[in-house]
Coordinates of C-alpha atoms in Angstrom, one line a residue:
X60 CA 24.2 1.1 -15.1
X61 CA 21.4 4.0 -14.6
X62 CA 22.2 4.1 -10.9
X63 CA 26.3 5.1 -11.5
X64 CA 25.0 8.6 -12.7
X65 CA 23.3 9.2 -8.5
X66 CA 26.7 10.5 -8.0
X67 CA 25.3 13.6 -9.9
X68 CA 23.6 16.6 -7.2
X69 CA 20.2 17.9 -8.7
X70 CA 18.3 19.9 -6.6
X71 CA 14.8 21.6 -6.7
X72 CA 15.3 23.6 -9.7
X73 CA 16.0 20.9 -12.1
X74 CA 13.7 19.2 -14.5
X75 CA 12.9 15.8 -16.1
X76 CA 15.2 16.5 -18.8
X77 CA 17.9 17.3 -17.0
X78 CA 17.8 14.1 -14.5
X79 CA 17.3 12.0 -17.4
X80 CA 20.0 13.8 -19.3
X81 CA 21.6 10.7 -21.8
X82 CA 19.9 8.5 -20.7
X83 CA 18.8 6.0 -22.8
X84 CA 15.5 4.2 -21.3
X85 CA 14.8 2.1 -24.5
X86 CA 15.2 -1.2 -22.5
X87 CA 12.4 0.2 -19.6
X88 CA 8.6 -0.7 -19.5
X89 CA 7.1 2.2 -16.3
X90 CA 3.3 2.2 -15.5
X91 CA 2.2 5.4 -14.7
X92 CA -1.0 6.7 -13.3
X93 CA -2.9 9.5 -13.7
X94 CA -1.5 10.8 -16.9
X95 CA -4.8 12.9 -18.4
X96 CA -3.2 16.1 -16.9
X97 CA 0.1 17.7 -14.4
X98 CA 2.5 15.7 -13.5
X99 CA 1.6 12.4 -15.1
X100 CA 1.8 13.6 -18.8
X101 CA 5.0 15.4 -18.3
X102 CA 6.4 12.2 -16.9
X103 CA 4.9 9.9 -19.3
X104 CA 6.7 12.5 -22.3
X105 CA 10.2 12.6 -20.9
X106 CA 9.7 8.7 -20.4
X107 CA 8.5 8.5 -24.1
X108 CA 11.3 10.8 -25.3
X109 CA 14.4 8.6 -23.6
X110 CA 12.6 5.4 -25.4
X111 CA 10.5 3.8 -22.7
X112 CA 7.5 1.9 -22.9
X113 CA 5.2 3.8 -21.1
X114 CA 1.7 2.3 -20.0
X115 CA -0.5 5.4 -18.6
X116 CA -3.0 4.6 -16.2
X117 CA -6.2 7.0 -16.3
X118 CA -10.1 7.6 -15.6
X119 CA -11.2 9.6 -18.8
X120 CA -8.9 7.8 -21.2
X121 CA -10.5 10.3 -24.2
X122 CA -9.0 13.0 -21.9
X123 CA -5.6 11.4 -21.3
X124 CA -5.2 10.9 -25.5
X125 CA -5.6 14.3 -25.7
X126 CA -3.3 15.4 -23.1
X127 CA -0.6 13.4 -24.1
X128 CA -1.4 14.1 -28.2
X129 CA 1.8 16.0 -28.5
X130 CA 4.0 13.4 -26.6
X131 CA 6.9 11.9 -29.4
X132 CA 10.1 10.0 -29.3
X133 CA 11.4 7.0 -29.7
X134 CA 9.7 4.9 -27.3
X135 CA 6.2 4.0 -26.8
X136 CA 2.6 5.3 -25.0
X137 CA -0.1 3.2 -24.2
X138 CA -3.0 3.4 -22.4
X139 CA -5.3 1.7 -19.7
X140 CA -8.3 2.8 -18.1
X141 CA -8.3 2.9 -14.1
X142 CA -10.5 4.9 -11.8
X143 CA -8.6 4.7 -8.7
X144 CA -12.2 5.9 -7.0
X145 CA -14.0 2.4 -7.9
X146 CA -11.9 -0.7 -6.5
X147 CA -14.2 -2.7 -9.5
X148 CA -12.3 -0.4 -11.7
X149 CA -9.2 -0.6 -10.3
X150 CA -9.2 -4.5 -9.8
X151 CA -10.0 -4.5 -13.7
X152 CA -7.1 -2.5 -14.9
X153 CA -5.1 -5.1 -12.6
X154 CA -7.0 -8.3 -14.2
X155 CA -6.4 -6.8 -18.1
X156 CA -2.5 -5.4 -17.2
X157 CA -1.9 -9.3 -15.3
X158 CA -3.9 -11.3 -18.2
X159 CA -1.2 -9.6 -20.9
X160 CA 1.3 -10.8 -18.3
X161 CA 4.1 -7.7 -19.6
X162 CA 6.3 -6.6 -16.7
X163 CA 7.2 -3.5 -15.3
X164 CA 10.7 -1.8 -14.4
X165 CA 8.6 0.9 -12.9
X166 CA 5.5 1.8 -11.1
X167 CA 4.8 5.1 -10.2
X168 CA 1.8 6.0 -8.6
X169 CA 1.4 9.6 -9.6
X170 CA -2.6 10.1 -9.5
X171 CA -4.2 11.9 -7.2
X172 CA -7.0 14.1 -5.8
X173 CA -6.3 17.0 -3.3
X174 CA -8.6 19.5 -0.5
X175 CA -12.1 18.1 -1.4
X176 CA -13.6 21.1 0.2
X177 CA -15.9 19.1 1.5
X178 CA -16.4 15.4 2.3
X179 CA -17.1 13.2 -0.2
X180 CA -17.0 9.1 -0.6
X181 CA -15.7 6.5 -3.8
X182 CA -17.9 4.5 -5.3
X183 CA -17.1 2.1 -2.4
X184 CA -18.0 4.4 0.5
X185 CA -14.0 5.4 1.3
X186 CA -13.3 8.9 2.3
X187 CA -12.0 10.5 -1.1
X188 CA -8.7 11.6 -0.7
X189 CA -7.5 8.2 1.2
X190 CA -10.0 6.3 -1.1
X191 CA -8.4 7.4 -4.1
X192 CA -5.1 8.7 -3.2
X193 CA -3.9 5.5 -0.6
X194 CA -6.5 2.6 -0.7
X195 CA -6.8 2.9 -4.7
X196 CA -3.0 2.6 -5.7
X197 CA -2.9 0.2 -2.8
X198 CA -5.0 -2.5 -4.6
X199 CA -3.7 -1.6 -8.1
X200 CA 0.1 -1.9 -6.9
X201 CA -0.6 -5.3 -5.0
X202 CA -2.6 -6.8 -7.3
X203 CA 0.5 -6.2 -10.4
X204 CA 3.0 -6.6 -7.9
X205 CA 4.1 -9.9 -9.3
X206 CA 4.5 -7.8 -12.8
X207 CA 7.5 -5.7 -11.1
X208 CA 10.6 -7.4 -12.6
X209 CA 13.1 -8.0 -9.8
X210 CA 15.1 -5.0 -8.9
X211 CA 12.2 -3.0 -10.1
X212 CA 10.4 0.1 -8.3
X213 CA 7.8 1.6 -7.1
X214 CA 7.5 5.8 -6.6
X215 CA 4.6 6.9 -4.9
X216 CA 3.8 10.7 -5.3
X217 CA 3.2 12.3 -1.8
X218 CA 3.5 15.6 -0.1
X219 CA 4.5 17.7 2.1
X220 CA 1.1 18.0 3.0
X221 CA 1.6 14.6 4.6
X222 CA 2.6 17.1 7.6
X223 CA -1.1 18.1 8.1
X224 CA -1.8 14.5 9.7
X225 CA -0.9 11.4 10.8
X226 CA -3.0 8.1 9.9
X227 CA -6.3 7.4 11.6
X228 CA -6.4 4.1 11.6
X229 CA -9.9 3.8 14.3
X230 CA -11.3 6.4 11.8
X231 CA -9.9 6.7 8.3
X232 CA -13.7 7.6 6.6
X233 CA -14.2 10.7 9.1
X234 CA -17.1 8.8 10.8
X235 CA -16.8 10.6 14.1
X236 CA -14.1 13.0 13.4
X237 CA -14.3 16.6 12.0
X238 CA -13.2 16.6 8.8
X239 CA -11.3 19.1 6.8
X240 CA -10.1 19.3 3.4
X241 CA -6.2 19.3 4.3
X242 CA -6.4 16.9 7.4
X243 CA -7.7 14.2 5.0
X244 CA -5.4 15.1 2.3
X245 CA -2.7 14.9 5.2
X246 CA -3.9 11.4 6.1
X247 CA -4.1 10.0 2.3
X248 CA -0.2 11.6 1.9
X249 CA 0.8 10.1 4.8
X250 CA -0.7 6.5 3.8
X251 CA 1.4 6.8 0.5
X252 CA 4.3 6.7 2.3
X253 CA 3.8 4.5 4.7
X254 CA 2.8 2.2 1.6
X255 CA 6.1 2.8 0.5
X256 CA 7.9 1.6 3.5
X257 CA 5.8 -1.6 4.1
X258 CA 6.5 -2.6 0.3
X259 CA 9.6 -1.5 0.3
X260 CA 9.9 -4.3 3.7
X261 CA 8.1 -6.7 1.8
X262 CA 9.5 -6.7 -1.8
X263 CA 13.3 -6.3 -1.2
X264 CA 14.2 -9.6 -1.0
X265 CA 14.3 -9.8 -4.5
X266 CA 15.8 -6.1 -5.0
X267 CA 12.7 -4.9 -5.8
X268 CA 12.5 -0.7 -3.5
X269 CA 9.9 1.9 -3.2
X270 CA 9.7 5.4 -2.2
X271 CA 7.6 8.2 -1.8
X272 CA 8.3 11.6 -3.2
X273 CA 7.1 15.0 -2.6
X274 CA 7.0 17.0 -6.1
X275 CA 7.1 20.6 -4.4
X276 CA 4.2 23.4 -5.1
X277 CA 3.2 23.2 -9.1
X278 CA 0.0 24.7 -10.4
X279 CA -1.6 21.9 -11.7
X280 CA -5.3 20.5 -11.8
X281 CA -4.8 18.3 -8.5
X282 CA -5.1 22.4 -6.5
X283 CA -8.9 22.9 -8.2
X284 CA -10.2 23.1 -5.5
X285 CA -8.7 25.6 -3.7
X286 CA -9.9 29.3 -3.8
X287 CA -7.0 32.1 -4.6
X288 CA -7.4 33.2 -1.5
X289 CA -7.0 29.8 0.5
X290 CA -3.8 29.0 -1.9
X291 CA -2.2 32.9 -0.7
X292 CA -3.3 32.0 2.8
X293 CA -1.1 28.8 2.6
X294 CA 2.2 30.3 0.9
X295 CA 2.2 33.1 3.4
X296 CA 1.9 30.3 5.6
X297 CA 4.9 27.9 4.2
X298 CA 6.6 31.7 4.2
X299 CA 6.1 32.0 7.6
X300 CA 7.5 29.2 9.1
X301 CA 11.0 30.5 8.1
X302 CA 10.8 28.5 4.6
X303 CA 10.8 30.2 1.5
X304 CA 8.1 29.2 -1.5
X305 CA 8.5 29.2 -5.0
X306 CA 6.9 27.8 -7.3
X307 CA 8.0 24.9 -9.7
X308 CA 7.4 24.5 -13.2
X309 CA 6.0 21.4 -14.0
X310 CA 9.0 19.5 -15.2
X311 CA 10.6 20.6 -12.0
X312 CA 8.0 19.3 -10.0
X313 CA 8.3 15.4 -12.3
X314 CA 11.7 15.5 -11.8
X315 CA 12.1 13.8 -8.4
X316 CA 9.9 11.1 -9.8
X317 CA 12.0 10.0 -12.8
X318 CA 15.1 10.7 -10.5
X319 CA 13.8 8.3 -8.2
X320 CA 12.8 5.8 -10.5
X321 CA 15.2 5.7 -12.7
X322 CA 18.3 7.8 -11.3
X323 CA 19.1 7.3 -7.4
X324 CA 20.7 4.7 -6.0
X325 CA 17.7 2.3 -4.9
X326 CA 19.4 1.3 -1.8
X327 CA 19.4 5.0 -0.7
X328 CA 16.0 5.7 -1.5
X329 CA 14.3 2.5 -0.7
X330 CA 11.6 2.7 2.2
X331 CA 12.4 6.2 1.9
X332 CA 10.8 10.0 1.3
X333 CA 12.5 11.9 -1.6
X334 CA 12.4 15.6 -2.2
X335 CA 14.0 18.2 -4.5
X336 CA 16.3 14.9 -5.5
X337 CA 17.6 14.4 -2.6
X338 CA 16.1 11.8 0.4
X339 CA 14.8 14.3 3.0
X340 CA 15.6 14.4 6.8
X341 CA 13.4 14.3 9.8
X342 CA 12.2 17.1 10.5
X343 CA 9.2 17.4 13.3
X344 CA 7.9 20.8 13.1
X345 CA 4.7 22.0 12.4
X346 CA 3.5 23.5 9.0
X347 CA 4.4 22.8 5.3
X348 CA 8.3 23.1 5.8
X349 CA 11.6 20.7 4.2
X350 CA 12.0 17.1 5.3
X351 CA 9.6 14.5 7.0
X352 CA 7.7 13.5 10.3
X353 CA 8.8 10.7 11.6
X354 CA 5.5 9.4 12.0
X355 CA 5.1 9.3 8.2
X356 CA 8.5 6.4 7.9
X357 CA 7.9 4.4 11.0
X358 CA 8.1 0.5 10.2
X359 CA 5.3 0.0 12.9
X360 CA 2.9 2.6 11.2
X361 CA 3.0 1.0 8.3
X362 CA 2.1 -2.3 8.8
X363 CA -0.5 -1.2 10.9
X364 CA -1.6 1.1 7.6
X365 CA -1.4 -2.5 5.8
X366 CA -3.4 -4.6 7.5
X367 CA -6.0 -2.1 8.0
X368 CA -5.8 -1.3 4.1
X369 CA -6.3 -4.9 3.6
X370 CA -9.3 -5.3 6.4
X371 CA -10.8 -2.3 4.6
X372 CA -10.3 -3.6 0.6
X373 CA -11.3 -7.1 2.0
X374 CA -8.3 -8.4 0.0
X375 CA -5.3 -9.8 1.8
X376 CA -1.7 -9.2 -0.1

């Protein structure tokens, strides 16, 4: 079994290919979003290398083939288009990936925008970053839920920017609050892992566990918007909180992912916030720093994130 090997210590140095050292994933089908650039096509190619059936989720699917032209191995890359910024595109990847009726082992909900320097809405009038980053895998996930194979899970990518903010739940669209670029990121990373927990609650019964994960600090296409000097300004922050920032390399940063998809011991990491490999502690604090709020795994928080998710989709799940 995949989950004897969690006895093995990786840390925030190691990469995909070391979590998924012998590890033979030809029996796996994993949905994976947001895999035209980062993250997502380094996860869908160590997936594809240890024979998994990989189904990536994307936007531009003309820029996702090219992204992932090099990927090779012995299992399988498909592809299916999904704007996570239009719930009528979102709730047709769902109708298309339900009507071929294939299940999943593995969700993970990697796509993702971040800092919108200024405030902008989804086609449906949602801030964003929570339209995109929260409400969007929140309809895709429910609506393929009954696709999960029991025992299955679901990793949501978060933050450590989820320490920016709490939830607003009387004002998630910024109507009479000021917003900022990294208070509303903070909000959406939050809402991923509050999603977590309230699916983790719900889907158990039949083994079925989900987690959110921070990946760490990787130049990748989701910090476009952020000036050089804005991105200094915020590692001499992270720096000056007593932490220490590095950078990862983007296999570093996809490894928590595939460890907690396909590595950890789900009972550990279920309803639970992952980092480095490792489930991270509570750790209040203010800034960027190790660990999580407490507000960001609270059982009560995340219903209350649910049913206003589901008031706001005007679906109920």
């Amino acid at each position: 079994m995949i989950d004897t090997i969690a006895a093995v210590r990786f840390g925030a140095e190691s990469t995909t290919d070391d979590v998924l050292d012998s590890i033979d994933l030809s029996d796996k089908r994993v949905l994976v979003t947001g895999v035209s650039a980062g993250l997502g096509v380094e996860t869908a190619r160590v997936l594809v290398a240890h024979g998994a059936h990989v189904v990536g989720a994307a936007r531009d699917l003309d820029k996702a083939r090219r992204a992932t032209a090099a990927i090779d191995g012995p299992g399988k890359l498909d592809f299916v288009e999904c704007d996570l910024g239009s719930l009528a595109s979102v709730r047709a990847c769902a109708d298309a990936l339900n009507a071929k009726g294939e299940p999943f082992d593995v969700v993970i909900a990697n796509a993702g925008v971040m800092a919108v320097p200024e405030k902008r809405e989804t086609a449906d009038g949602f801030e964003m970053q929570f339209g995109t980053n929260h409400l969007g895998h929140f309809v895709l996930v429910n609506r393929i839920a009954g696709l999960i194979r029991d025992g299955g899970r679901l990793v949501n990518l978060s933050s450590a920017g989820h320490r920016y903010s709490d939830v607003d739940l009387g004002d998630p669209n910024f109507e009479t609050s000021e917003y900022t670029p990294f208070g509303a990121y903070g909000r959406s990373k939050t809402a991923n892992i509050l999603f977590a927990v309230e699916f983790d609650r719900r889907h158990r019964e039949r083994g079925v566990r989900a987690t959110a994960v921070h990946p760490g600090g990787i130049q990748t296409e989701l910090g476009r918007h952020m000036s050089e000097g804005e991105l200094q300004a915020l590692i001499d922050q992270i720096n000056q909180s007593g932490q220490s920032f590095s950078w990862k390399t983007i296999p570093q940063g996809a490894a928590t992912s595939v460890w907690a998809g396909f590595v950890a011991d789900k009972d550990e990491v279920g309803g639970r916030y992952c980092e480095d490999c490792h489930v991270a502690e509570l750790s209040e604090g203010e800034g960027i720093r190790e660990g999580v709020q407490a507000y960001a795994i609270d059982p009560a928080n995340a219903g209350a994130l649910w049913a206003k998710s589901e008031e706001m989709v005007g679906e109920r799940f």
